[in-house]
Coordinates of N, CA, C and O in Angstrom, one line a residue:
M480 N -19.4 -97.9 70.1 CA -20.6 -97.3 70.0 C -20.7 -96.6 69.0 O -19.6 -95.6 69.4
P481 N -21.8 -96.4 67.7 CA -21.4 -95.1 66.6 C -21.7 -94.3 67.2 O -22.6 -94.0 67.7
E482 N -21.0 -92.9 66.7 CA -21.5 -91.9 67.0 C -22.7 -91.3 66.5 O -22.7 -91.7 65.3
I483 N -23.6 -90.3 67.1 CA -24.6 -90.3 66.3 C -24.3 -88.2 65.9 O -24.2 -87.4 67.1
D484 N -24.4 -87.7 64.7 CA -24.6 -86.2 64.3 C -25.7 -86.0 64.5 O -26.5 -86.3 63.8
P485 N -26.4 -85.2 64.9 CA -27.1 -84.5 65.4 C -27.7 -83.8 64.3 O -28.4 -83.4 63.9
D486 N -26.8 -83.0 62.9 CA -27.4 -82.6 61.8 C -27.8 -83.6 60.7 O -28.2 -83.1 59.3
D487 N -27.4 -84.9 61.4 CA -27.9 -86.0 59.9 C -29.6 -85.5 60.0 O -29.7 -85.6 61.3
E488 N -30.3 -85.6 58.7 CA -31.4 -85.8 58.8 C -31.2 -87.5 58.6 O -30.7 -88.0 58.2
A489 N -32.8 -87.7 58.9 CA -33.3 -89.1 59.2 C -33.5 -89.7 58.0 O -33.9 -87.8 57.0
E490 N -33.6 -90.5 57.3 CA -34.7 -91.0 55.7 C -35.9 -90.8 56.3 O -36.2 -91.6 57.2
E491 N -36.0 -90.1 54.8 CA -38.0 -90.3 55.3 C -38.3 -91.8 54.6 O -37.9 -92.3 53.7
P492 N -39.0 -92.3 55.6 CA -39.8 -93.9 54.9 C -40.4 -93.1 53.4 O -41.2 -92.3 54.2
E493 N -40.5 -94.2 53.1 CA -41.4 -93.8 51.5 C -43.0 -94.5 51.7 O -43.3 -94.8 52.0
A494 N -43.2 -93.3 51.0 CA -44.8 -93.1 51.4 C -45.3 -93.9 50.2 O -45.2 -94.5 49.0
F495 N -47.0 -94.7 50.8 CA -47.0 -96.2 50.1 C -48.9 -95.6 50.0 O -49.2 -95.3 50.5
S496 N -49.0 -95.8 48.9 CA -50.6 -95.3 48.3 C -51.0 -96.7 47.6 O -50.8 -97.1 46.8
A497 N -51.9 -96.7 47.6 CA -52.7 -98.0 46.9 C -52.3 -97.7 45.6 O -52.7 -98.5 44.9
E498 N -52.7 -96.3 44.9 CA -52.6 -96.5 43.1 C -51.1 -96.6 43.2 O -51.2 -97.3 41.7
E499 N -50.4 -96.4 43.6 CA -49.1 -97.2 43.1 C -49.1 -99.0 43.2 O -48.6 -99.6 42.6
A500 N -49.4 -98.8 44.3 CA -49.3 -100.4 44.4 C -50.4 -101.2 43.3 O -50.1 -102.0 42.9
A501 N -51.5 -100.5 42.9 CA -52.3 -101.0 42.1 C -51.7 -101.0 40.2 O -51.8 -101.6 39.4
Q502 N -51.0 -100.1 40.4 CA -49.6 -99.5 39.4 C -48.8 -101.0 38.7 O -48.4 -101.5 37.7
E503 N -48.4 -101.3 40.0 CA -47.3 -102.6 39.6 C -48.4 -103.7 39.8 O -47.4 -104.5 39.1
K504 N -49.3 -103.7 39.9 CA -49.9 -104.8 39.2 C -50.6 -105.2 37.6 O -51.4 -104.6 37.0
T505 N -49.3 -105.0 36.7 CA -49.7 -105.0 35.5 C -50.4 -106.0 34.7 O -50.3 -107.4 35.1
G506 N -50.8 -105.7 33.5 CA -51.6 -107.5 32.5 C -52.6 -107.5 33.3 O -54.1 -108.6 32.4
Y507 N -53.6 -106.2 34.6 CA -54.9 -106.9 34.9 C -55.7 -104.9 34.5 O -54.7 -104.6 34.1
S508 N -57.1 -105.9 34.5 CA -57.8 -105.2 34.1 C -58.4 -103.5 35.0 O -57.6 -104.1 37.0
S509 N -58.5 -102.5 35.8 CA -58.4 -101.3 36.5 C -59.1 -102.3 37.5 O -59.2 -102.6 38.5
G510 N -60.8 -102.6 37.3 CA -61.4 -103.5 38.0 C -60.8 -105.0 38.7 O -60.6 -104.7 39.9
E511 N -59.8 -105.5 37.9 CA -59.3 -106.3 38.7 C -58.2 -105.6 39.8 O -58.0 -106.5 40.3
R512 N -57.0 -104.8 39.4 CA -56.7 -104.2 40.0 C -57.0 -104.0 41.7 O -56.9 -104.1 42.9
Q513 N -58.6 -102.9 40.7 CA -59.4 -102.1 41.9 C -59.9 -103.5 43.4 O -59.5 -103.1 44.3
L514 N -60.0 -104.9 42.8 CA -60.4 -105.8 43.8 C -59.2 -106.6 44.7 O -59.7 -106.2 45.7
Q515 N -57.9 -106.0 44.0 CA -56.6 -106.8 44.1 C -56.5 -105.9 45.7 O -56.3 -106.4 46.5
V516 N -56.2 -104.6 45.2 CA -56.2 -103.8 46.3 C -57.1 -103.8 47.6 O -56.5 -104.1 48.9
L517 N -58.3 -103.9 47.6 CA -59.3 -104.3 48.1 C -59.0 -105.5 48.6 O -59.4 -105.5 50.3
R518 N -58.8 -106.5 48.7 CA -58.9 -107.3 48.8 C -57.5 -107.7 49.9 O -57.6 -108.1 51.0
E519 N -56.7 -107.1 49.4 CA -55.5 -106.6 50.6 C -55.6 -105.9 51.6 O -55.0 -106.1 52.9
I520 N -56.4 -105.1 51.4 CA -56.5 -103.9 52.6 C -57.5 -104.6 53.4 O -56.8 -104.6 54.7
A521 N -58.2 -106.2 53.1 CA -59.5 -106.4 54.0 C -58.3 -107.6 54.7 O -59.0 -108.0 55.9
T522 N -57.3 -108.1 54.7 CA -56.4 -109.5 54.9 C -55.3 -108.7 54.9 O -54.7 -110.1 56.2
E523 N -54.5 -107.7 55.3 CA -53.5 -107.5 55.6 C -53.2 -106.3 56.1 O -52.2 -105.8 56.5
T524 N -54.5 -105.5 56.8 CA -54.4 -103.9 57.7 C -54.9 -104.4 58.5 O -56.1 -105.1 58.6
A525 N -55.0 -103.7 59.8 CA -55.9 -103.5 60.9 C -56.7 -102.2 61.3 O -55.3 -102.3 62.3
Q526 N -57.0 -101.4 61.2 CA -57.6 -100.7 61.5 C -58.9 -100.1 61.8 O -59.8 -100.7 61.8
P527 N -58.8 -99.2 62.2 CA -60.4 -99.1 63.3 C -61.1 -98.3 62.3 O -62.6 -98.0 62.7
I528 N -60.8 -97.5 61.1 CA -61.9 -96.8 60.4 C -61.1 -96.8 59.3 O -59.7 -96.5 58.7
Y529 N -62.1 -97.5 58.3 CA -61.8 -97.2 56.6 C -62.4 -96.2 56.0 O -63.7 -96.4 56.0
L530 N -62.2 -95.3 54.8 CA -62.8 -94.8 53.9 C -62.4 -95.5 53.0 O -61.6 -95.4 52.1
L531 N -63.3 -95.4 51.9 CA -63.9 -95.9 50.7 C -64.5 -95.6 49.9 O -65.6 -95.3 49.7
D532 N -64.0 -94.4 49.4 CA -63.9 -94.3 48.5 C -64.1 -94.9 46.7 O -62.9 -94.9 45.9
E533 N -65.1 -94.4 46.1 CA -65.8 -95.3 45.1 C -64.9 -97.0 44.5 O -64.7 -96.5 44.3
W534 N -65.0 -97.0 46.0 CA -64.4 -98.9 45.5 C -65.0 -99.3 44.8 O -64.6 -100.5 44.2
D535 N -66.3 -99.3 43.8 CA -66.3 -99.9 43.1 C -66.8 -99.9 42.3 O -67.1 -100.4 40.9
A536 N -66.1 -98.5 41.9 CA -66.5 -97.7 40.6 C -66.5 -98.1 39.5 O -67.0 -98.5 38.1
N537 N -65.1 -99.0 39.4 CA -64.7 -99.7 37.6 C -64.8 -101.3 38.0 O -64.4 -102.1 37.2
L538 N -66.1 -102.3 38.5 CA -66.1 -103.7 38.8 C -67.1 -103.8 38.0 O -68.0 -103.3 38.4
D539 N -67.0 -105.2 37.5 CA -68.3 -105.3 36.9 C -69.3 -106.3 38.1 O -68.8 -106.2 39.0
A540 N -70.0 -106.7 37.4 CA -71.3 -107.3 38.5 C -70.7 -108.4 39.0 O -71.1 -108.6 40.8
A541 N -70.0 -109.1 39.1 CA -69.4 -110.8 39.4 C -68.3 -110.0 40.1 O -68.2 -110.5 42.2
N542 N -67.5 -109.2 39.6 CA -66.4 -108.2 41.0 C -66.8 -108.0 42.0 O -66.1 -107.3 42.6
R543 N -67.9 -107.3 41.8 CA -68.4 -106.0 42.8 C -69.1 -107.1 43.6 O -69.1 -106.7 45.2
Q544 N -69.5 -108.1 43.2 CA -70.2 -109.4 45.0 C -68.9 -109.5 45.3 O -69.0 -109.0 47.0
A545 N -67.9 -109.7 44.6 CA -66.7 -110.2 45.4 C -66.0 -109.1 47.0 O -66.0 -108.9 47.5
A546 N -66.6 -107.9 46.1 CA -66.0 -106.7 47.0 C -66.4 -106.5 47.8 O -66.3 -106.1 49.2
R547 N -68.2 -106.9 47.5 CA -69.1 -106.7 48.5 C -68.3 -107.1 49.8 O -68.5 -106.4 51.0
E548 N -68.4 -108.4 49.6 CA -68.2 -110.0 51.3 C -66.7 -109.2 51.3 O -66.5 -109.0 52.4
L549 N -65.6 -108.4 50.8 CA -64.2 -108.2 51.2 C -64.8 -107.0 52.3 O -64.5 -107.1 53.6
V550 N -65.8 -106.0 51.8 CA -66.7 -104.9 52.3 C -67.0 -105.4 54.3 O -66.8 -104.7 54.2
G551 N -67.7 -106.3 53.3 CA -68.8 -107.1 54.7 C -67.1 -107.8 55.8 O -67.8 -107.4 56.8
Q552 N -66.2 -108.1 55.5 CA -64.8 -108.4 56.4 C -65.1 -107.3 57.0 O -64.4 -107.1 57.9
L553 N -64.5 -106.0 56.1 CA -63.7 -104.9 57.1 C -64.8 -104.4 58.1 O -64.6 -104.2 59.3
A554 N -66.4 -104.3 58.2 CA -67.1 -103.7 58.6 C -67.6 -105.0 59.4 O -67.6 -104.0 60.8
A555 N -67.3 -106.6 59.6 CA -67.0 -106.7 60.4 C -66.2 -106.6 62.1 O -65.9 -107.0 62.9
R556 N -64.8 -105.7 61.4 CA -64.3 -105.4 62.3 C -63.9 -104.1 62.5 O -62.9 -103.8 63.2
A557 N -64.4 -103.4 61.7 CA -64.2 -101.9 61.8 C -65.0 -100.9 61.2 O -66.0 -101.6 61.2
R558 N -65.1 -100.0 61.4 CA -65.9 -98.9 61.1 C -65.6 -98.5 59.5 O -64.6 -98.1 59.0
V559 N -66.2 -98.4 58.2 CA -66.9 -98.8 57.6 C -67.7 -97.5 56.8 O -68.4 -97.3 57.1
V560 N -66.9 -96.1 56.1 CA -67.4 -95.3 55.9 C -67.4 -95.1 54.0 O -66.1 -95.6 53.3
E561 N -68.2 -95.4 53.3 CA -68.5 -95.6 51.8 C -69.0 -94.6 51.5 O -70.1 -94.0 51.7
I562 N -67.9 -94.1 50.0 CA -68.6 -92.9 49.4 C -68.8 -94.0 48.1 O -68.2 -94.1 47.7
S563 N -70.0 -94.0 47.3 CA -70.3 -94.2 46.3 C -71.4 -93.5 45.2 O -72.1 -92.3 46.0
H564 N -71.4 -93.3 43.9 CA -72.1 -92.5 43.2 C -73.3 -93.6 42.6 O -74.3 -93.5 41.8
R565 N -73.0 -95.0 43.5 CA -74.4 -96.0 42.2 C -75.3 -95.6 43.9 O -75.8 -95.2 44.5
D566 N -76.6 -96.1 42.8 CA -77.5 -96.0 43.6 C -77.7 -96.9 44.6 O -77.3 -98.1 44.9
A567 N -78.3 -96.2 46.1 CA -78.3 -97.0 46.9 C -78.8 -99.0 47.3 O -78.2 -99.9 47.7
R568 N -79.3 -99.3 45.7 CA -80.0 -100.5 46.3 C -78.9 -101.3 45.3 O -78.8 -102.3 45.7
E569 N -77.8 -101.0 44.5 CA -77.3 -101.5 44.0 C -75.7 -101.8 44.4 O -75.4 -102.8 44.8
V570 N -75.4 -100.8 46.0 CA -74.9 -101.1 47.3 C -75.0 -102.1 47.6 O -73.8 -102.8 48.4
C571 N -75.9 -101.9 48.1 CA -76.7 -103.1 50.1 C -76.1 -104.6 49.2 O -76.7 -105.0 48.3

């Protein structure tokens, strides 16, 4: 059995952010990256609450509709809090 040195510091896990993930997806517009990150959140995470801050800010009309559908998937299984500067008629 290996010896454990109590003075050794544990390695910190690397912090992950959606912004870093988006930066790795080069060759796409900011709206396309934003939609892809939202797609990954909707399909690969399972949290009870999601806070989406201006999630549709860089999206054109077609991608905004696709994003709304992804947000709908999240809302069907979790609480979703959305922050947007768009008119409420545009968001719904």
